[in-house]
PDB file of C-alpha atoms in Angstrom:
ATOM      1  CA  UNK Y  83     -26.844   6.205 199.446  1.00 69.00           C
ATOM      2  CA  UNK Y  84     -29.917   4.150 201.133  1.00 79.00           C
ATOM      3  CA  UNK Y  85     -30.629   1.186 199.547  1.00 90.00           C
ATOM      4  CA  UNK Y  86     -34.443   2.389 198.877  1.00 94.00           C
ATOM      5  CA  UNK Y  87     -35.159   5.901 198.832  1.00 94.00           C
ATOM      6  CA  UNK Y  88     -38.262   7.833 198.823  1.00 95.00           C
ATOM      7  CA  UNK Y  89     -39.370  11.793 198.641  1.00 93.00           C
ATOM      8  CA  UNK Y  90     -40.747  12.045 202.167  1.00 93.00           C
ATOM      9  CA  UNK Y  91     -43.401  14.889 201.004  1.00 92.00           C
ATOM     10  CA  UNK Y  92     -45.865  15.389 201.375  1.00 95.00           C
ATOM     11  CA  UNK Y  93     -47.760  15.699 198.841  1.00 96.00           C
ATOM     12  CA  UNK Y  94     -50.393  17.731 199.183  1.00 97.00           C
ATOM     13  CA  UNK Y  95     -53.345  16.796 196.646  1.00 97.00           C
ATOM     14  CA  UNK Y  96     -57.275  18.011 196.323  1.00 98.00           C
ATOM     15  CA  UNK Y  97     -59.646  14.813 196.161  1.00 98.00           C
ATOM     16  CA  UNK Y  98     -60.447  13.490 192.935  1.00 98.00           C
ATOM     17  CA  UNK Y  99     -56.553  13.855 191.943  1.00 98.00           C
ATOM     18  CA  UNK Y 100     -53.917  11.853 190.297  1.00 98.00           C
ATOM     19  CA  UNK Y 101     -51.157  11.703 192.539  1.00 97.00           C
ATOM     20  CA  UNK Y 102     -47.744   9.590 191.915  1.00 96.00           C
ATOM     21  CA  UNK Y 103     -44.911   8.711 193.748  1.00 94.00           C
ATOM     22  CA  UNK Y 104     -41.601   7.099 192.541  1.00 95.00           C
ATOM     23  CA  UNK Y 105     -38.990   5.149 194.604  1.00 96.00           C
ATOM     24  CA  UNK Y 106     -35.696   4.204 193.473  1.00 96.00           C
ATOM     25  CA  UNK Y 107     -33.444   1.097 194.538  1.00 95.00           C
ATOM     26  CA  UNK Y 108     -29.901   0.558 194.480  1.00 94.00           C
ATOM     27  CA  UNK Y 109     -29.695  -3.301 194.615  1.00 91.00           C
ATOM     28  CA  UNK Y 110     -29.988  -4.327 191.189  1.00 90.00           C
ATOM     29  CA  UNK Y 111     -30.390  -7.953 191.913  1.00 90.00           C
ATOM     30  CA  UNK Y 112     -33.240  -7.137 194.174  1.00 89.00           C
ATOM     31  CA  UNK Y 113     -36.131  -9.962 194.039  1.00 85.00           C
ATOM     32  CA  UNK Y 114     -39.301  -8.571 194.851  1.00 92.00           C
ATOM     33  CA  UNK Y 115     -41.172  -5.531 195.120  1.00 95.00           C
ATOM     34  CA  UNK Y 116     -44.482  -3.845 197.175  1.00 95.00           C
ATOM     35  CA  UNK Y 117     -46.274  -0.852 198.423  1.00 96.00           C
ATOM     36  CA  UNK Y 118     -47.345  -0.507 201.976  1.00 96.00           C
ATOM     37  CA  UNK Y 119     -49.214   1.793 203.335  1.00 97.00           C
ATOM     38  CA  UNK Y 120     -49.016   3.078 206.833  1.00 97.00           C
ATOM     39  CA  UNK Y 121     -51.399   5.443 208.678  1.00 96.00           C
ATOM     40  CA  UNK Y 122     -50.433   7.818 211.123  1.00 93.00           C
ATOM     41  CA  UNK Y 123     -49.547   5.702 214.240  1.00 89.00           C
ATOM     42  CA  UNK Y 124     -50.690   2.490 212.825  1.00 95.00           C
ATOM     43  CA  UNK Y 125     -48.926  -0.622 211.558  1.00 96.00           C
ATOM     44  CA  UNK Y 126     -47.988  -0.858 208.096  1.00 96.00           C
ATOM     45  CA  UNK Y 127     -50.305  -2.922 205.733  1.00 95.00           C
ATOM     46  CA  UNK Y 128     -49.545  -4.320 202.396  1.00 94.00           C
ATOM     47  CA  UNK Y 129     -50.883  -2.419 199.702  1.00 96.00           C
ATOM     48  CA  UNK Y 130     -50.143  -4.201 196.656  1.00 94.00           C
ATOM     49  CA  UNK Y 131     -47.282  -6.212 195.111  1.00 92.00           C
ATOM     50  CA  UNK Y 132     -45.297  -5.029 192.520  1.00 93.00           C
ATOM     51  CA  UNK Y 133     -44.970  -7.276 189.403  1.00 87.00           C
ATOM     52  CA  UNK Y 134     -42.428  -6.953 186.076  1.00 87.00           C
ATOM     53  CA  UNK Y 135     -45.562  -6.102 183.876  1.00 87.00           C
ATOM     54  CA  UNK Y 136     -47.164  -3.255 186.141  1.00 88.00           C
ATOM     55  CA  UNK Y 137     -50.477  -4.075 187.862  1.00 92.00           C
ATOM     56  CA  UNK Y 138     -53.220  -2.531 189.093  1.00 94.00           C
ATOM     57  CA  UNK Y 139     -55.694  -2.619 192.045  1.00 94.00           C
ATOM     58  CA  UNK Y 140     -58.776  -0.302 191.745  1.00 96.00           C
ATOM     59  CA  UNK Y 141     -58.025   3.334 191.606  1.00 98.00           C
ATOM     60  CA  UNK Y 142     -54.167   2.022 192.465  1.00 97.00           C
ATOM     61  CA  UNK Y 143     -51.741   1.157 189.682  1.00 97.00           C
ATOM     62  CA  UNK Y 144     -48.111   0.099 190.015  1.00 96.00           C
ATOM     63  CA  UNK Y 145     -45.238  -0.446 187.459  1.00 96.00           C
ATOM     64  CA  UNK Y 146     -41.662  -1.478 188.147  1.00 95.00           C
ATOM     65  CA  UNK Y 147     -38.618   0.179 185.945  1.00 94.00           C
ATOM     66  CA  UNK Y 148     -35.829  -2.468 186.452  1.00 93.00           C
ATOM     67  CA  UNK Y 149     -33.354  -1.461 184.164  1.00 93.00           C
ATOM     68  CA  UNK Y 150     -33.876   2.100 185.764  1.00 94.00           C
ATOM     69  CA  UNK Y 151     -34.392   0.699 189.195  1.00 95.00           C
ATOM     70  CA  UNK Y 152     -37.348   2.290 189.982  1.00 93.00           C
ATOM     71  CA  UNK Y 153     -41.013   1.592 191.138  1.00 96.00           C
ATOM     72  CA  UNK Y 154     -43.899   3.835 191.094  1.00 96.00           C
ATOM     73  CA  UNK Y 155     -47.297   3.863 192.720  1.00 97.00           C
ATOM     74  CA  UNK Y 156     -50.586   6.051 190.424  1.00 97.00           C
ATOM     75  CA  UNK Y 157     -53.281   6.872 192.453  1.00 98.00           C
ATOM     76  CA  UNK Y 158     -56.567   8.005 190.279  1.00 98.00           C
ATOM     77  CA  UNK Y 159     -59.268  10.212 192.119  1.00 98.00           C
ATOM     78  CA  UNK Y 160     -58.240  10.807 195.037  1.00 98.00           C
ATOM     79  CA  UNK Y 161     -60.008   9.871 198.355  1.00 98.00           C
ATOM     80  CA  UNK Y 162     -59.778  11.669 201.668  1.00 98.00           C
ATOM     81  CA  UNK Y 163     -58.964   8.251 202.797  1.00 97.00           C
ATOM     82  CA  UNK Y 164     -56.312   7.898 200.886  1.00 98.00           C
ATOM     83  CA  UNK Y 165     -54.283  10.290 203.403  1.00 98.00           C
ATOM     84  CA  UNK Y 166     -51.125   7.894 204.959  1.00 98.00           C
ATOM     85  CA  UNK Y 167     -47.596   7.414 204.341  1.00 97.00           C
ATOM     86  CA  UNK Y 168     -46.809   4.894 201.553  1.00 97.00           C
ATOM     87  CA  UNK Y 169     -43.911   2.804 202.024  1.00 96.00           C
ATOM     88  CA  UNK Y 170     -41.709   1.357 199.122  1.00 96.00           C
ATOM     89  CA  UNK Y 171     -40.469  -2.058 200.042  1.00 95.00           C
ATOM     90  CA  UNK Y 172     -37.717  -4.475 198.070  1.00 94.00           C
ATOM     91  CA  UNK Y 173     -36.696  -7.456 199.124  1.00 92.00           C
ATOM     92  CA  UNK Y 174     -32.639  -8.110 198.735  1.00 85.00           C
ATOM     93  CA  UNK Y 175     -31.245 -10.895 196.762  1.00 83.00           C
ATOM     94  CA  UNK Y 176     -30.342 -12.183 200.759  1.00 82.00           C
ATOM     95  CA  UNK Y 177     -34.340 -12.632 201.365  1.00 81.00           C
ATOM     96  CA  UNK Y 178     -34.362  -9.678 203.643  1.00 84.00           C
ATOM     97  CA  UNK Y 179     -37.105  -6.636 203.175  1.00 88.00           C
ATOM     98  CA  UNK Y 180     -35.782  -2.906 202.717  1.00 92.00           C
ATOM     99  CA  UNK Y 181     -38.385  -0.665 203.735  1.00 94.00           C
ATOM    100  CA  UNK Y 182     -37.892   2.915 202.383  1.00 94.00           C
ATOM    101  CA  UNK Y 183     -38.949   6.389 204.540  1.00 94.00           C
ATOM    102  CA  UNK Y 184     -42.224   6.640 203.096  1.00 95.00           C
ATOM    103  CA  UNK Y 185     -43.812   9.681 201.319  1.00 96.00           C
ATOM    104  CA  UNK Y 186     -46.898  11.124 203.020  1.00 96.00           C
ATOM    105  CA  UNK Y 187     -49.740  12.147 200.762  1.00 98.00           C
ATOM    106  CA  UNK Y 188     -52.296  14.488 202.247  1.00 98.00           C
ATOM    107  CA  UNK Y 189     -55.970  14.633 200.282  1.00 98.00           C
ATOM    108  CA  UNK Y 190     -57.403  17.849 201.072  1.00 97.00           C
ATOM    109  CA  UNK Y 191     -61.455  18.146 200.795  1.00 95.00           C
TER     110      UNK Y 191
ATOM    111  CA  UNK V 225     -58.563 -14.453 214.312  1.00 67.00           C
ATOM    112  CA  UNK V 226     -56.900 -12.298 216.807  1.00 77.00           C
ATOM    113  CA  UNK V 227     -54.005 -12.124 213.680  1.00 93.00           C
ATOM    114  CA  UNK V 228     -50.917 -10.571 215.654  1.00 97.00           C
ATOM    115  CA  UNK V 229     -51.063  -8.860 218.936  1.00 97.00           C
ATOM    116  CA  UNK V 230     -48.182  -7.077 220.772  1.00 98.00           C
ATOM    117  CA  UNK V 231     -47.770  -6.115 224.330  1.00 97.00           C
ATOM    118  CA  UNK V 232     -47.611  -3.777 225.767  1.00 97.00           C
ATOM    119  CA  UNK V 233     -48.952  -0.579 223.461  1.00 97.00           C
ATOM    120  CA  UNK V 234     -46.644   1.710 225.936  1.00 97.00           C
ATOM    121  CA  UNK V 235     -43.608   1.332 227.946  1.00 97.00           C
ATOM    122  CA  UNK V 236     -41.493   3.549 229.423  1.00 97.00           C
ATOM    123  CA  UNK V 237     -37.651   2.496 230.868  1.00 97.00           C
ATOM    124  CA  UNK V 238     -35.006   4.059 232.395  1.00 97.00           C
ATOM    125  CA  UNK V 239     -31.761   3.064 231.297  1.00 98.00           C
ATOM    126  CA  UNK V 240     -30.250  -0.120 232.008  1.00 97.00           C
ATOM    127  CA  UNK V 241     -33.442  -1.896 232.578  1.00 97.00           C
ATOM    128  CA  UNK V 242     -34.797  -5.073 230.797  1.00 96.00           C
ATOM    129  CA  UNK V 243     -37.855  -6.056 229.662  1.00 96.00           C
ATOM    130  CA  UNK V 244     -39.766  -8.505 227.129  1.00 98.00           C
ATOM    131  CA  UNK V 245     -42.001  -7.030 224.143  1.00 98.00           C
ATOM    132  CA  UNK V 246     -44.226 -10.061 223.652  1.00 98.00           C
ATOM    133  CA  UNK V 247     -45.866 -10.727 220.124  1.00 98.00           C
ATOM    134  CA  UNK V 248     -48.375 -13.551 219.390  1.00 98.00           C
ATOM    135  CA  UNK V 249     -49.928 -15.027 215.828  1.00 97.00           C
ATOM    136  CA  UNK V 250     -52.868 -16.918 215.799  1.00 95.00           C
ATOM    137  CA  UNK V 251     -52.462 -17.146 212.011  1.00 94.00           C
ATOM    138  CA  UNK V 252     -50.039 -20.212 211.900  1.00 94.00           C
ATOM    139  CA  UNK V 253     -47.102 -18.482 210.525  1.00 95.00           C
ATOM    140  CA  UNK V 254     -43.685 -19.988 210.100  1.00 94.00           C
ATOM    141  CA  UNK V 255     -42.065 -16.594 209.593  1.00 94.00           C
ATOM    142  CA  UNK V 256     -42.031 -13.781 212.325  1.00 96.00           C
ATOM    143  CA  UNK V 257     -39.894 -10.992 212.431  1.00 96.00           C
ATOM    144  CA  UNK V 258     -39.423  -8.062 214.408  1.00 97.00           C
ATOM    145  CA  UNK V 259     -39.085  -4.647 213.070  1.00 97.00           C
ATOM    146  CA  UNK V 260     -37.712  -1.056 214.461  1.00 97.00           C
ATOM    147  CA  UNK V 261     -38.987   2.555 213.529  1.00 96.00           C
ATOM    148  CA  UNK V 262     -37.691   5.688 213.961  1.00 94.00           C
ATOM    149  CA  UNK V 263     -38.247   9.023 212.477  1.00 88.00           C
ATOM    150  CA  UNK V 264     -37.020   9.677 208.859  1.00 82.00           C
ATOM    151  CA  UNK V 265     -36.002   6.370 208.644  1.00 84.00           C
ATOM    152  CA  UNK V 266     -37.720   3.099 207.208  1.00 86.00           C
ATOM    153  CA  UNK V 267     -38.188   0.444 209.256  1.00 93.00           C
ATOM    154  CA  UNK V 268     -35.380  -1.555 210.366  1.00 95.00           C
ATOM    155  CA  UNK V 269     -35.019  -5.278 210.741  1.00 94.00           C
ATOM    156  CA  UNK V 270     -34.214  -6.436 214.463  1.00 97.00           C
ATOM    157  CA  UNK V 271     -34.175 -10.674 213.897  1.00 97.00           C
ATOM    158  CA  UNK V 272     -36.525 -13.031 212.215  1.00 95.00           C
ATOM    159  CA  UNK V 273     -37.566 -16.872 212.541  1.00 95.00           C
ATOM    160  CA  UNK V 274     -38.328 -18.857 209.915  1.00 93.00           C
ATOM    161  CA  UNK V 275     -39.830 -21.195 212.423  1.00 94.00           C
ATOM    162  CA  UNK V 276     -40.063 -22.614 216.175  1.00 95.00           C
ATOM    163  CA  UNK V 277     -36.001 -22.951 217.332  1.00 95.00           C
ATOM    164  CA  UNK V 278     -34.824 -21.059 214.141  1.00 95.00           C
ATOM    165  CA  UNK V 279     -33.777 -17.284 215.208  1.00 96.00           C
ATOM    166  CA  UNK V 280     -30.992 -14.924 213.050  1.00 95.00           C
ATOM    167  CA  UNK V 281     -29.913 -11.106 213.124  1.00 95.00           C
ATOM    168  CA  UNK V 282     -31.586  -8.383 210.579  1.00 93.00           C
ATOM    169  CA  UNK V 283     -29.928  -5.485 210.102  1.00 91.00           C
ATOM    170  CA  UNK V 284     -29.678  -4.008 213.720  1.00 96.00           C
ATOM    171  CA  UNK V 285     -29.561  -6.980 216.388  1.00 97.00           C
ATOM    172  CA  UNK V 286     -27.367  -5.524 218.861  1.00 96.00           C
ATOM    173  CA  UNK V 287     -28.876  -4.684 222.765  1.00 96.00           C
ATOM    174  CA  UNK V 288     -31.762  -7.549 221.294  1.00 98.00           C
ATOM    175  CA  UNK V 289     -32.179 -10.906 221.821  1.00 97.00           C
ATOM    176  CA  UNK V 290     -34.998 -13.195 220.960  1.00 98.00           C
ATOM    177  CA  UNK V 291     -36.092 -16.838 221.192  1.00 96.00           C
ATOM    178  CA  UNK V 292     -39.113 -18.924 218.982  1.00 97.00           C
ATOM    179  CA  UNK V 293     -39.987 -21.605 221.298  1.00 97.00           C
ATOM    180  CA  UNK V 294     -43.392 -21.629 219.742  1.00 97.00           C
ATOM    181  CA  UNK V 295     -44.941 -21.196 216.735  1.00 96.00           C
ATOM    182  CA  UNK V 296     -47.525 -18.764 217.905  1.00 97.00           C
ATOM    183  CA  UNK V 297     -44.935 -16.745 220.254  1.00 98.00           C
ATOM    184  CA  UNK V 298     -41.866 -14.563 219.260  1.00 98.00           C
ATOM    185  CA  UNK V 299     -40.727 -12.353 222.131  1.00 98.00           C
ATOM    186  CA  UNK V 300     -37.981  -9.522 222.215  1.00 98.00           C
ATOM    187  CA  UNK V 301     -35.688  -9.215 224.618  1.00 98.00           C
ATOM    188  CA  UNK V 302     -33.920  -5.619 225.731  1.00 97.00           C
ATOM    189  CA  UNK V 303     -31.013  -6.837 227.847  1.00 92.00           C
ATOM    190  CA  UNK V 304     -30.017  -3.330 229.259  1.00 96.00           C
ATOM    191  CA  UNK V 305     -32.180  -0.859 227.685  1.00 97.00           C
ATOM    192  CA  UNK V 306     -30.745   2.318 226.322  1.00 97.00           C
ATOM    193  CA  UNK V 307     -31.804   5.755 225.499  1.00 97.00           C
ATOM    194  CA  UNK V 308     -31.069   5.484 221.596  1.00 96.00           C
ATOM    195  CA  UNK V 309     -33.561   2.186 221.831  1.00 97.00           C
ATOM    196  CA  UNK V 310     -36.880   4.331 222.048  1.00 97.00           C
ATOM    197  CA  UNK V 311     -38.230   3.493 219.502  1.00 97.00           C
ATOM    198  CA  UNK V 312     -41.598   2.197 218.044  1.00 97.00           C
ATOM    199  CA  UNK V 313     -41.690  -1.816 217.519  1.00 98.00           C
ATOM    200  CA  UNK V 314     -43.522  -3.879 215.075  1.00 98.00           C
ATOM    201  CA  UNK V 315     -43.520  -7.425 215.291  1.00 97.00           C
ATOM    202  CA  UNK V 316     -44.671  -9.031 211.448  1.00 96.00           C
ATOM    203  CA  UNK V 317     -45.522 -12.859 210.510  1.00 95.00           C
ATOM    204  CA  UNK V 318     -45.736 -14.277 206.707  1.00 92.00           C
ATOM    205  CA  UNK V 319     -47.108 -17.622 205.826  1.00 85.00           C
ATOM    206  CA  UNK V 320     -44.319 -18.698 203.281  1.00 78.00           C
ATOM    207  CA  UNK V 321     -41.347 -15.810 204.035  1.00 81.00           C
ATOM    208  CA  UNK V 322     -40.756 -12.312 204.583  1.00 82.00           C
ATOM    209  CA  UNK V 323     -43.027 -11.245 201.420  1.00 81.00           C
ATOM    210  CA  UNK V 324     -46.842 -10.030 202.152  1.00 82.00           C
ATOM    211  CA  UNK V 325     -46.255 -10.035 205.945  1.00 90.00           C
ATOM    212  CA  UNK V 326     -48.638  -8.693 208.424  1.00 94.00           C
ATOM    213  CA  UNK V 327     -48.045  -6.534 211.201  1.00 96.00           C
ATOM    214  CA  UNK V 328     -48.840  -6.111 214.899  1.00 97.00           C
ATOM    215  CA  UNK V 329     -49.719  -2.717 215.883  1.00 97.00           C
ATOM    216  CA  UNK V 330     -46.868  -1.690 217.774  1.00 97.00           C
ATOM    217  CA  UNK V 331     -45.491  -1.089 220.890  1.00 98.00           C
ATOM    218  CA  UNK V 332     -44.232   2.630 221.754  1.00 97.00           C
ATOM    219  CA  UNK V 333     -41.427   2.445 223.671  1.00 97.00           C
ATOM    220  CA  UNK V 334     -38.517   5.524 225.640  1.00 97.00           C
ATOM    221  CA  UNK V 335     -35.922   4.561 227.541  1.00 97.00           C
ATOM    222  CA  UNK V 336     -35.032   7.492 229.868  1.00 97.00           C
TER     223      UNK V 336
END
């Protein structure tokens, strides 16, 4: 089992669209939590950090499930710009980041 | 603010050569790290530095090597490059750990 997994997708969504993606974990003493976001042959940038009480950024919400071991990223009306791969990210109880797959979301006009 | 540049953007090998991927921070970072991807898989952790003459192995160290003489410079080292190397390469730096880093854009590189 990888220690963060993602559905790959994509997921393909019309603009103005409420799209969400989930991302499980298997280390339950896992520390912290983010979304990345990664266009297509770019670097990854941080999106948003993850917090215990959900927050949210804008159009961009994100809650974290910890007795499930789960994190989720809601993305309200949809943007053409929002088209890249999100990455989930967790960092280990040993300080190092896990970077899952990434799902790709697609925002069709 | 230059933040973190990598060279080169392309490189191509054959096997059993070396070369340096060079990454630079102009951000005054303690922590830099240096980061594999390949398809269907997330990105992998090469090594990291926590600062200047501090170095230790991520999760797949092995053909790498790298040294932090500076703060501002954190090269990789391919000793004898090989074919499942190609790879694209992302050297990252965080002000206070491995959380919220920032990446470099990447180096593309085959080995033949």
């Amino acid at each position: 089992r990888k220690e963060v997994e993602q559905d790959p997708g994509p997921f393909n969504v019309p603009e103005g669209a409420t799209v969400a993606f989930n991302c499980t974990y298997s280390n339950s003493a896992s520390q912290s939590f983010f979304w990345y976001r990664q266009d297509c042959r770019k670097e990854p940038k941080l999106l948003m950090s993850v917090y215990s009480s959900g927050n949210e950024d804008g159009r961009f919400t994100a809650q974290l499930n910890r007795a499930s071991q789960y994190i989720s990223l809601l993305i309200r009306d949809s943007k053409l710009s929002d088209s890249a791969t999100y990455l989930c990210v967790v960092r280990d109880n040993t300080g190092k980041l896990i970077f899952g797959q990434g799902t790709t979301l697609q925002v069709k006009p | 603010n230059a933040g973190v540049t990598q060279t080169p953007k392309f490189q191509v090998l054959k096997t059993g050569q070396s070369m340096t991927l060079q990454c630079a921070q102009d951000m005054n970072h303690e922590y830099m790290s240096w980061y594999r991807q390949d398809p269907g898989m997330g990105l992998r952790l090469i090594h990291y530095s926590v600062g200047a003459g501090i170095t230790d192995q991520g999760e797949v160290p092995n053909g790498y090597n790298v040294s932090r003489s500076t703060t501002e410079d954190f090269p990789l080292r391919l000793l004898s490059a090989a074919p499942s190397q190609t790879s694209v390469y992302f050297c990252a730096t965080g002000a206070s750990g491995p959380d919220t880093q920032y990446f470099g854009p990447g180096t593309r590189l085959t080995v033949l």
